[in-house]
Structures are given as C-alpha cells and as structure tokens.
PDB file of C-alpha atoms in Angstrom:
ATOM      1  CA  UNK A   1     130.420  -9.788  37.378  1.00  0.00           C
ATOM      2  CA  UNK A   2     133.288  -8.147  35.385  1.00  0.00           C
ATOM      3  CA  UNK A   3     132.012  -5.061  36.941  1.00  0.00           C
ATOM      4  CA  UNK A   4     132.434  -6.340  40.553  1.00  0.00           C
ATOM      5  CA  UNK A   5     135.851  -7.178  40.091  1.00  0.00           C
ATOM      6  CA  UNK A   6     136.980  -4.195  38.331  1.00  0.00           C
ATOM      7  CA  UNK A   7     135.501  -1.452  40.320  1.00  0.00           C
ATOM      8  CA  UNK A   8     138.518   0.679  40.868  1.00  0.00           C
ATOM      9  CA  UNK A   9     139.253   1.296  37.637  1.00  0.00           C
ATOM     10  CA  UNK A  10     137.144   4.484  37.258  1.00  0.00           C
ATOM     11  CA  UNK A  11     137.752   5.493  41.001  1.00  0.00           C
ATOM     12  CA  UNK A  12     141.030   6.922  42.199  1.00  0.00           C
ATOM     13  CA  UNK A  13     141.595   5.783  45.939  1.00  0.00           C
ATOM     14  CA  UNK A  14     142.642   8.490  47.894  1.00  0.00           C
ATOM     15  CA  UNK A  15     144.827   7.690  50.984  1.00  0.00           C
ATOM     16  CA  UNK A  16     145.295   9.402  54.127  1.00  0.00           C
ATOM     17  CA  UNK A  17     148.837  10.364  55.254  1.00  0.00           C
ATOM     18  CA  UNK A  18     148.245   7.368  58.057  1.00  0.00           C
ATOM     19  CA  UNK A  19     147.513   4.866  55.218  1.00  0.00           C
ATOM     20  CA  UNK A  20     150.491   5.482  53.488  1.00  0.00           C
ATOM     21  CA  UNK A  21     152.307   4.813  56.548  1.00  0.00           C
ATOM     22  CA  UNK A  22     150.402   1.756  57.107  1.00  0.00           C
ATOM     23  CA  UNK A  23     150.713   0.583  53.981  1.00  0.00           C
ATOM     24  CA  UNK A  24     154.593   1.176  53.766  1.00  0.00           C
ATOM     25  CA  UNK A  25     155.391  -0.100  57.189  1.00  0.00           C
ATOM     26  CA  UNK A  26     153.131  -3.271  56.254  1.00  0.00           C
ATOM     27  CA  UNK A  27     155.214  -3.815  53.032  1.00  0.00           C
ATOM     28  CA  UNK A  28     158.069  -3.628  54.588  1.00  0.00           C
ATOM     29  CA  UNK A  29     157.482  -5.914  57.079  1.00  0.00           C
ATOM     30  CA  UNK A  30     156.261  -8.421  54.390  1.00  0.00           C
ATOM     31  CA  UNK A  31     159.424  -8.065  52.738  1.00  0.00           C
ATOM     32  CA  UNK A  32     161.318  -8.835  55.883  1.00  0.00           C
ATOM     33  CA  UNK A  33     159.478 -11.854  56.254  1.00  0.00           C
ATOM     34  CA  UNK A  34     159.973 -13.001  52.786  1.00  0.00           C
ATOM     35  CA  UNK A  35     164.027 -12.432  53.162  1.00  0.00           C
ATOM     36  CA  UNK A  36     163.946 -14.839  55.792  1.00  0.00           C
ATOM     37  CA  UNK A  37     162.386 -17.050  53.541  1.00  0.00           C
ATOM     38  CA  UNK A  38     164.439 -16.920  50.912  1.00  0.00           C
ATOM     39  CA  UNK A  39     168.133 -16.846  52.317  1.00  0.00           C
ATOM     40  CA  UNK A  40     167.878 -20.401  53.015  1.00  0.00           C
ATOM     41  CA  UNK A  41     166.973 -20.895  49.547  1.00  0.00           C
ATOM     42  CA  UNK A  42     169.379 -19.357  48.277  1.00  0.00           C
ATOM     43  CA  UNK A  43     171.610 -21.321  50.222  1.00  0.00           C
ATOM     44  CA  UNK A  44     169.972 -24.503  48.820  1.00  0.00           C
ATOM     45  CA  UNK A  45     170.648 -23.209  45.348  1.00  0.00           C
ATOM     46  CA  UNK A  46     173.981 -22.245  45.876  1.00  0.00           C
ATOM     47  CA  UNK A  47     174.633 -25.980  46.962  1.00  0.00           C
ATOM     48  CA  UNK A  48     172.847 -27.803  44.058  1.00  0.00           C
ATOM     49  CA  UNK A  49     174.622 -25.895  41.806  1.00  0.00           C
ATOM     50  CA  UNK A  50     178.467 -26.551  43.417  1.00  0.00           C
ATOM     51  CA  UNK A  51     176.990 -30.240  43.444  1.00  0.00           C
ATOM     52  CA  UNK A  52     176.315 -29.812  39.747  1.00  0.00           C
ATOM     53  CA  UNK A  53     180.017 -28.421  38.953  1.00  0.00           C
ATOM     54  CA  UNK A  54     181.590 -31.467  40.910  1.00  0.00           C
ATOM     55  CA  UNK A  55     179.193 -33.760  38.837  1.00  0.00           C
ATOM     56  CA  UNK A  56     180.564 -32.098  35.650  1.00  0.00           C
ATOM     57  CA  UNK A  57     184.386 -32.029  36.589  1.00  0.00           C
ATOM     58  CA  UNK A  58     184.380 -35.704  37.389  1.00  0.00           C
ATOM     59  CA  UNK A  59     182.704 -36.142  34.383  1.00  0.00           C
ATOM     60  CA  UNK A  60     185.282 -34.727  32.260  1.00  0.00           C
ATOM     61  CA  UNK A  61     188.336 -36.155  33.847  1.00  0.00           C
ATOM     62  CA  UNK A  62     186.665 -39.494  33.396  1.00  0.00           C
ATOM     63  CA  UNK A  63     186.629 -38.759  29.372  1.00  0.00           C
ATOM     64  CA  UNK A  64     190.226 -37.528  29.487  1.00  0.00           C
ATOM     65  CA  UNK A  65     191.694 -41.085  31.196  1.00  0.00           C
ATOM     66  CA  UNK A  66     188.870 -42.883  28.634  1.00  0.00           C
ATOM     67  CA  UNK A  67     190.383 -41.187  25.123  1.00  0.00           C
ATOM     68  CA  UNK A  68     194.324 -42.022  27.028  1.00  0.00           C
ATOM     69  CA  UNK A  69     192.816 -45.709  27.298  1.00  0.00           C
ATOM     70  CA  UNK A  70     191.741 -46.198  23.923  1.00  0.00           C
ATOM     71  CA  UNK A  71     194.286 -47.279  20.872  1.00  0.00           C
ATOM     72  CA  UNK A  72     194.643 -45.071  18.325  1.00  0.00           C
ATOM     73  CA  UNK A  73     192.678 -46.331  15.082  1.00  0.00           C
ATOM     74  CA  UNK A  74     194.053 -48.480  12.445  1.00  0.00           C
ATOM     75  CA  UNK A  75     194.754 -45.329   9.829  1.00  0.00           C
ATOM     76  CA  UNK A  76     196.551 -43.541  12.557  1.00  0.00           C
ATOM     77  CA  UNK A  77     198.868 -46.667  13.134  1.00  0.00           C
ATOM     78  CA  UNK A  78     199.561 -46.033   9.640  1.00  0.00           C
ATOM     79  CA  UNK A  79     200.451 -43.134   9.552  1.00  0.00           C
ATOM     80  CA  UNK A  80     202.447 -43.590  12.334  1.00  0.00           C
ATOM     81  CA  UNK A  81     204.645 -46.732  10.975  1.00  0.00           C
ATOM     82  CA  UNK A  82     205.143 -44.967   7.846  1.00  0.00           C
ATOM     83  CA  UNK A  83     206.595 -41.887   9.779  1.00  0.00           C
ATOM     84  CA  UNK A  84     208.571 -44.209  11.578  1.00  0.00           C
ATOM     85  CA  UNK A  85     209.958 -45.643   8.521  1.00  0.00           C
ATOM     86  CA  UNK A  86     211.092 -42.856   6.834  1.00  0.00           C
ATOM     87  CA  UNK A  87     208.261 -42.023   4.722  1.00  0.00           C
ATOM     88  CA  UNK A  88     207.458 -38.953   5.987  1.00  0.00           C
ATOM     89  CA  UNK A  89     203.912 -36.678   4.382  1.00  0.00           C
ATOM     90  CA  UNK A  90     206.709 -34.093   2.768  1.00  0.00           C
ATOM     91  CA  UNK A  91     208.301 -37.301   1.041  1.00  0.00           C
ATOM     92  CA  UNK A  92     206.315 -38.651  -2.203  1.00  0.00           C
ATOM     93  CA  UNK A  93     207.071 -42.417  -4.461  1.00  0.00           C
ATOM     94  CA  UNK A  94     207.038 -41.342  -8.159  1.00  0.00           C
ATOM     95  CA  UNK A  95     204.055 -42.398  -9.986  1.00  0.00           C
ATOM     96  CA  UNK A  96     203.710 -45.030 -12.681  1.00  0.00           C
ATOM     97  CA  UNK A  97     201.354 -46.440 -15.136  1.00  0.00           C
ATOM     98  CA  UNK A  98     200.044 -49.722 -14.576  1.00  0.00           C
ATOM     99  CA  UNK A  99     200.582 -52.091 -17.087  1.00  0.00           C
ATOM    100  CA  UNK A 100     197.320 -54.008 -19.028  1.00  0.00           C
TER     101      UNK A 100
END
C-alpha cells in the first residue's frame, strides 16, 4: 500500500509549458477565493479582540474605585496618627531597661 501512495517519489513529473499555466492560473484563483473568505474573518477577529480590550479597561477602573473604597488597614492608621502627632519615623523615644 505504502507503495501506492508514494509513487512519485522516484518519478520526477515533468510539466508542459500549458500545465504550468494551468496550474498557476488555478492557484491563483484558489487564493482569490480564499481572500474572500478570510477578510470577514479577519473582521470578526478584529472585533473580539476590541471587545476583549473594553472587557479589560472596565475591569481595571473597577479595581481602581474598589482599592479608593476600602480603609486603609489598622497598621497604616498607625502610622498615620503617630505622624499626625508628631512622632514622625526620623524621630526615636530613648530606650530603657525594664525593671524585674
């Protein structure tokens, strides 16, 4: 069977002038065909993906107002009152021993 289906691998088809032109006139008429094909699907694509980059913007503008909504965390309301206060990171309490 193998030799069936692989009987122009010893044999060089030679081609008339004609056939070439045959050949080349049919491929390019094939591609033709396919380009209208594929201009509408390239369309398609086109959309899905500007569909896709609307998805993703909305997305990320709804994680923007989300981290505004939120309260800081308890350590950063720390920090915060103690820079309000006066006790600033450059500032440090002297150090003492505790007592037993």
């Amino acid at each position: 069977m193998s030799e069936e289906t692989n009987n122009h691998q010893g044999q060089e088809e030679i081609l008339t002038p004609e056939e070439i032109a045959k050949r080349k006139k049919d491929l390019i008429k094939f591609y033709k065909d396919q380009i209208e094909l594929l201009k509408p699907q390239n369309e398609y694509y086109d959309l899905l993906a500007t569909i896709e980059e609307s998805k993703l913007r909305r997305l990320v503008a709804m994680m923007r107002v989300g981290q505004l909504m939120v309260p800081p965390d308890s350590s950063e309301n720390e920090v915060l009152d103690r820079t309000a206060q006066g006790e600033g990171e450059g500032e440090k309490k002297e150090r003492t021993l505790k007592k037993s």
